[in-house]
Tab-separated table of N, CA and C in Angstrom:
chain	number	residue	atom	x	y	z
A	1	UNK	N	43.668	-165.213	8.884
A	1	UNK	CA	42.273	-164.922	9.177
A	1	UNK	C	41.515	-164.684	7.868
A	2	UNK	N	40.383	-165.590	8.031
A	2	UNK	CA	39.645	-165.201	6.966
A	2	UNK	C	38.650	-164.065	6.580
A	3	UNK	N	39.010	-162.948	5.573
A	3	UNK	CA	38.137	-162.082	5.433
A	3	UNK	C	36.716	-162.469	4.679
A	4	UNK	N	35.775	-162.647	5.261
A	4	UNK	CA	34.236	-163.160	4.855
A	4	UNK	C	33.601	-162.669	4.130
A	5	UNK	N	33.797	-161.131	4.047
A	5	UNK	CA	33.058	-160.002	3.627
A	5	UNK	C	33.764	-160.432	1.857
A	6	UNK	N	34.807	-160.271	2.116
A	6	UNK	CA	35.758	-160.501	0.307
A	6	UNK	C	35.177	-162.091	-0.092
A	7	UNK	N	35.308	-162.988	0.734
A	7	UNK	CA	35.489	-164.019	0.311
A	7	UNK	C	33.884	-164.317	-0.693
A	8	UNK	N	32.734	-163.730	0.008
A	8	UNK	CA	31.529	-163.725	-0.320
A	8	UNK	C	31.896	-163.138	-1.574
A	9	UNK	N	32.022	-161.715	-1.544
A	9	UNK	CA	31.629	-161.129	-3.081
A	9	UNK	C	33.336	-161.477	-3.939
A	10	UNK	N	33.517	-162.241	-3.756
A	10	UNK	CA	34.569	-162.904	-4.809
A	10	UNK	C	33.635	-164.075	-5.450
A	11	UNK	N	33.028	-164.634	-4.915
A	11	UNK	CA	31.995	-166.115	-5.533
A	11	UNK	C	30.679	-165.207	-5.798
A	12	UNK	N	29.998	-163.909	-5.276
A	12	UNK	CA	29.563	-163.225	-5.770
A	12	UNK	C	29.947	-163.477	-7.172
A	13	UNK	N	30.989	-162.445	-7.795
A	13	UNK	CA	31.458	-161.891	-8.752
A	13	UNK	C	31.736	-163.081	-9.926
A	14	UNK	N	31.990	-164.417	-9.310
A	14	UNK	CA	32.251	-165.212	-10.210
A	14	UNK	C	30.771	-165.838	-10.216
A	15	UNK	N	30.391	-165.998	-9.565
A	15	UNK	CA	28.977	-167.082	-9.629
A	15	UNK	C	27.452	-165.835	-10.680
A	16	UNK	N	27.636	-164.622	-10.709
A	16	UNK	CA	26.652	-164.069	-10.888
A	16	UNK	C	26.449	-163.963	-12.482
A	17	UNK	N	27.115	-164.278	-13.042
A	17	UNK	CA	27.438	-164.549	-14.534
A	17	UNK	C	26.483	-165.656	-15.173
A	18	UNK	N	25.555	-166.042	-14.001
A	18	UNK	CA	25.103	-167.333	-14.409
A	18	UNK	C	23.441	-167.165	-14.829
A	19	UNK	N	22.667	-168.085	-15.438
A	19	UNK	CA	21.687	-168.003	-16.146
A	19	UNK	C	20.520	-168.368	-15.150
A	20	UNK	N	20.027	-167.511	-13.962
A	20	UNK	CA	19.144	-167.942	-12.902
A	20	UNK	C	17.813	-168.231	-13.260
A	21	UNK	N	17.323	-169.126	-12.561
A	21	UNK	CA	17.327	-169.994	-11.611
A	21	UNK	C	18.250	-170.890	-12.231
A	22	UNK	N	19.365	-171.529	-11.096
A	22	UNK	CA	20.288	-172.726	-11.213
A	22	UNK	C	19.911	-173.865	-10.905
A	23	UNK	N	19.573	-174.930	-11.262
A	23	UNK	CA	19.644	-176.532	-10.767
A	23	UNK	C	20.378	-177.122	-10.435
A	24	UNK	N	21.376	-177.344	-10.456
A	24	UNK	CA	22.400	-177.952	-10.241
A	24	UNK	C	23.991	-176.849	-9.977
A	25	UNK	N	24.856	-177.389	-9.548
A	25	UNK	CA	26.518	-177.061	-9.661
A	25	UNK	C	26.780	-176.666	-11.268
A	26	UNK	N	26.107	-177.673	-11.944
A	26	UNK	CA	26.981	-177.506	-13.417
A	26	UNK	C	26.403	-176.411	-13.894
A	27	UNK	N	25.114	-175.561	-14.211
A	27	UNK	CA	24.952	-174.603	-14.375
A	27	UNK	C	25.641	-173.128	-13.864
A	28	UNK	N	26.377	-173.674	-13.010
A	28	UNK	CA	27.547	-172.437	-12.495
A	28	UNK	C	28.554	-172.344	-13.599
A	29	UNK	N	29.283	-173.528	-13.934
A	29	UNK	CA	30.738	-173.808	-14.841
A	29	UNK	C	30.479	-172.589	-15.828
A	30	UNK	N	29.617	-172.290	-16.627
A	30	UNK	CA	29.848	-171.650	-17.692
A	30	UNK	C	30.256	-170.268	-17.430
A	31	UNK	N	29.614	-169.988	-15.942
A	31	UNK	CA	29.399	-168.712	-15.406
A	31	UNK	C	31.015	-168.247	-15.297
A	32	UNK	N	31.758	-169.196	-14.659
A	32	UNK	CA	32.912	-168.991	-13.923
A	32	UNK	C	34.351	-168.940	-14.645
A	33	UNK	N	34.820	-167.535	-14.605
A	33	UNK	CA	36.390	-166.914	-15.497
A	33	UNK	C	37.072	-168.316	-15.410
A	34	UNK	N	37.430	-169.442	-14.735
A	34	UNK	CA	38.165	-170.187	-15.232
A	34	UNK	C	37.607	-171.636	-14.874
A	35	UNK	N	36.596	-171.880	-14.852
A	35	UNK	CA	35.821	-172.906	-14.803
A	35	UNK	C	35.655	-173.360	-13.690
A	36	UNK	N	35.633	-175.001	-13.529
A	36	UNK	CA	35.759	-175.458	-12.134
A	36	UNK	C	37.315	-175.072	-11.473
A	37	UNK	N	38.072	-174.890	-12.257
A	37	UNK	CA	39.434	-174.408	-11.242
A	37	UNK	C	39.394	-173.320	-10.900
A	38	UNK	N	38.093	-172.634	-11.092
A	38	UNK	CA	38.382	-170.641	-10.388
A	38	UNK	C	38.572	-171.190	-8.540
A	39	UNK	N	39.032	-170.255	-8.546
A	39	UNK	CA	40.121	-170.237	-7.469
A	39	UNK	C	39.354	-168.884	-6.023
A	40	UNK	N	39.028	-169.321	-5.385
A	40	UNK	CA	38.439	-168.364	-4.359
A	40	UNK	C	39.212	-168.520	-2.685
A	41	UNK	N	40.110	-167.192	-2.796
A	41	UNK	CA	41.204	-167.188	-1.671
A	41	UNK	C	41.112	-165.571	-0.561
A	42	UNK	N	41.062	-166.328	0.502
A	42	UNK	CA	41.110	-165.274	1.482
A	42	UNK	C	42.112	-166.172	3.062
A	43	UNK	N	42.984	-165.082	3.408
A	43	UNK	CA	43.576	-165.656	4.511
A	43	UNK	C	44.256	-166.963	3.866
A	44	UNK	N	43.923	-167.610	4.951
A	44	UNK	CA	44.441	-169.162	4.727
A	44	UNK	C	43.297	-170.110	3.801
A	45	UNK	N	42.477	-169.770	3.505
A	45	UNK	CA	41.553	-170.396	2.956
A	45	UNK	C	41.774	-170.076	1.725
A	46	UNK	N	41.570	-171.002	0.664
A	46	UNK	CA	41.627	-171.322	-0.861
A	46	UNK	C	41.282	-172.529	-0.924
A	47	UNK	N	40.225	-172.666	-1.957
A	47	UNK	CA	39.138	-173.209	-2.764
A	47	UNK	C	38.747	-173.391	-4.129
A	48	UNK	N	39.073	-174.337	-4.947
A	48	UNK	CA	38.851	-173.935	-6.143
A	48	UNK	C	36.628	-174.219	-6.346
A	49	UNK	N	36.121	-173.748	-7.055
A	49	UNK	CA	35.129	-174.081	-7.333
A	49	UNK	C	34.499	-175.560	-7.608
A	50	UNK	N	35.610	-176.682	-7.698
A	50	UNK	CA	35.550	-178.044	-7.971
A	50	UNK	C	35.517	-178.671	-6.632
A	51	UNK	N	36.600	-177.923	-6.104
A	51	UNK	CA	36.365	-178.620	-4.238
A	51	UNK	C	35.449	-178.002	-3.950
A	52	UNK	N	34.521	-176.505	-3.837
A	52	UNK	CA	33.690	-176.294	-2.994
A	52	UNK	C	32.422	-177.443	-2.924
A	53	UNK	N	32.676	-177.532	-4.800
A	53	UNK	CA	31.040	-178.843	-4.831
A	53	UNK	C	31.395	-180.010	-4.000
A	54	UNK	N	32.891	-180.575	-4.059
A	54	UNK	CA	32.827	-181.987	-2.994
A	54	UNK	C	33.048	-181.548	-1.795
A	55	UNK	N	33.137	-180.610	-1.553
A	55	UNK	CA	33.640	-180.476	0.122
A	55	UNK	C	31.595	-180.437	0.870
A	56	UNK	N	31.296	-179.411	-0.045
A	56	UNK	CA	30.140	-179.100	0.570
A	56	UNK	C	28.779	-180.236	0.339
A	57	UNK	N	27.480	-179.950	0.985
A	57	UNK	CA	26.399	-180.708	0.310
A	57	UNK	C	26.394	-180.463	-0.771
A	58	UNK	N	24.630	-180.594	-1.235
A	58	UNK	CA	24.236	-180.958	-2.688
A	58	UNK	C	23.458	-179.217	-2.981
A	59	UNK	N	23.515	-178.739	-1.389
A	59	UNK	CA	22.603	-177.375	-1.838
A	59	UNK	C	21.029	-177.659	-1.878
A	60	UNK	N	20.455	-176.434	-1.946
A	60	UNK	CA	19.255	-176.566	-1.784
A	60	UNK	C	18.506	-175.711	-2.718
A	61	UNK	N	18.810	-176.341	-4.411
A	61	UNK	CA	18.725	-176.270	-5.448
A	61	UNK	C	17.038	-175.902	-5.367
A	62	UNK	N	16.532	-175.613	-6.428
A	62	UNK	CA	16.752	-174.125	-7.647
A	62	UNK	C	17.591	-172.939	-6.344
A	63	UNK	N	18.122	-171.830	-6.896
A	63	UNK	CA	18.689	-170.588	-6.894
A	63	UNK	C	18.484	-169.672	-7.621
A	64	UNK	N	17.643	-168.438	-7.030
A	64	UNK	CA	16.937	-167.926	-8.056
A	64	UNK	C	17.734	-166.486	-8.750
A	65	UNK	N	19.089	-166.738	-7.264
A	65	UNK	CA	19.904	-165.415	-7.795
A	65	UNK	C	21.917	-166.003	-6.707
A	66	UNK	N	22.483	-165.523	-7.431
A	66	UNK	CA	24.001	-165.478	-7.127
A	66	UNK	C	24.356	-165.862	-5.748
A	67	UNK	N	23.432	-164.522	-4.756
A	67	UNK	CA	23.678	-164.048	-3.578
A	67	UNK	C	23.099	-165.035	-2.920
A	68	UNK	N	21.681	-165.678	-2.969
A	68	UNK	CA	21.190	-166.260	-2.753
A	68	UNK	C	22.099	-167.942	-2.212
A	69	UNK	N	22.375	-168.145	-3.637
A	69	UNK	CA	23.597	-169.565	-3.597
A	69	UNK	C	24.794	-169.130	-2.920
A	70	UNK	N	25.344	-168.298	-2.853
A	70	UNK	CA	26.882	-167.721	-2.002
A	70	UNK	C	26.288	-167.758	-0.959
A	71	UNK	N	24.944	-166.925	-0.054
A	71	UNK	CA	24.870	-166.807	1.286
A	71	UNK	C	24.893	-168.661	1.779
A	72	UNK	N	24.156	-169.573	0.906
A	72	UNK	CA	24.265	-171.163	1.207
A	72	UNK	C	25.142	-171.527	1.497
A	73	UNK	N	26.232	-171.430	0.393
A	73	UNK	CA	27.795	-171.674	0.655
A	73	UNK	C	28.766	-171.314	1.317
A	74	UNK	N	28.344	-170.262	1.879
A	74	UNK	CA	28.852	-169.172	3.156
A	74	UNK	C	28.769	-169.675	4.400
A	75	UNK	N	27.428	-170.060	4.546
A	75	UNK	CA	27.051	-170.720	5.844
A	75	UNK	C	26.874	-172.416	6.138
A	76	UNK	N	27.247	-173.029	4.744
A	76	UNK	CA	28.025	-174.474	4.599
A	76	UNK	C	29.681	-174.172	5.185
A	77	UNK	N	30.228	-173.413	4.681
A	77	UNK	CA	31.402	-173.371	4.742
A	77	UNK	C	31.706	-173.201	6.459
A	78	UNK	N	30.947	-172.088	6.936
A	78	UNK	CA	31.033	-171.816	8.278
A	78	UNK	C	30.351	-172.845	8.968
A	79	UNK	N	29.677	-173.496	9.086
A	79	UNK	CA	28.816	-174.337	9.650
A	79	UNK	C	30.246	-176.351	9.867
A	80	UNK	N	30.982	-176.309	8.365
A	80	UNK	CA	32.226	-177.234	8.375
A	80	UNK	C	33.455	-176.782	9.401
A	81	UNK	N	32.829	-175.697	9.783
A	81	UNK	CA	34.654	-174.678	10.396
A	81	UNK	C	35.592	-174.401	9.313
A	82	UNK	N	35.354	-174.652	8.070
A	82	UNK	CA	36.512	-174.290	6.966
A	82	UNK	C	36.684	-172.891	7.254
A	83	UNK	N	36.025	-171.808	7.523
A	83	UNK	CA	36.148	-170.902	7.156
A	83	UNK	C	35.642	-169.712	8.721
């Protein structure tokens, strides 16, 4: 079972490092402890930051803050059933 609450402020914690407003995915990379391979795991679910960009859309770019882009990806993710 996936815990949602962790899984959020884990991409929180890695994504907030970043220089807001974001345009794109690649403005995340610099943000993130191990780049596109950071690794975001709860339950059965694991994700590196490289699959979330192909698994998911394109987003709905600028992002003017962390939480903002995680709640997107939160409800991409739930919206696929991944999660």
């Amino acid at each position: 079972m996936v815990d949602k609450d962790d899984l959020r402020q884990q991409m929180v914690d890695a994504f907030e490092g970043a220089d807001y407003p974001i345009n794109s995915p690649m403005d995340l990379v610099p943000a993130l402890p191990n780049g596109p391979g950071t690794k975001f795991e709860s339950g059965d679910f694991s994700m590196t930051a490289m699959e979330l960009n192909t698994k998911l859309g394109g987003g709905d770019f600028p992002y003017d803050s962390a939480e903002d882009f995680v709640d997107d990806v939160m409800e991409q993710l739930e919206d696929q059933d991944l999660i």
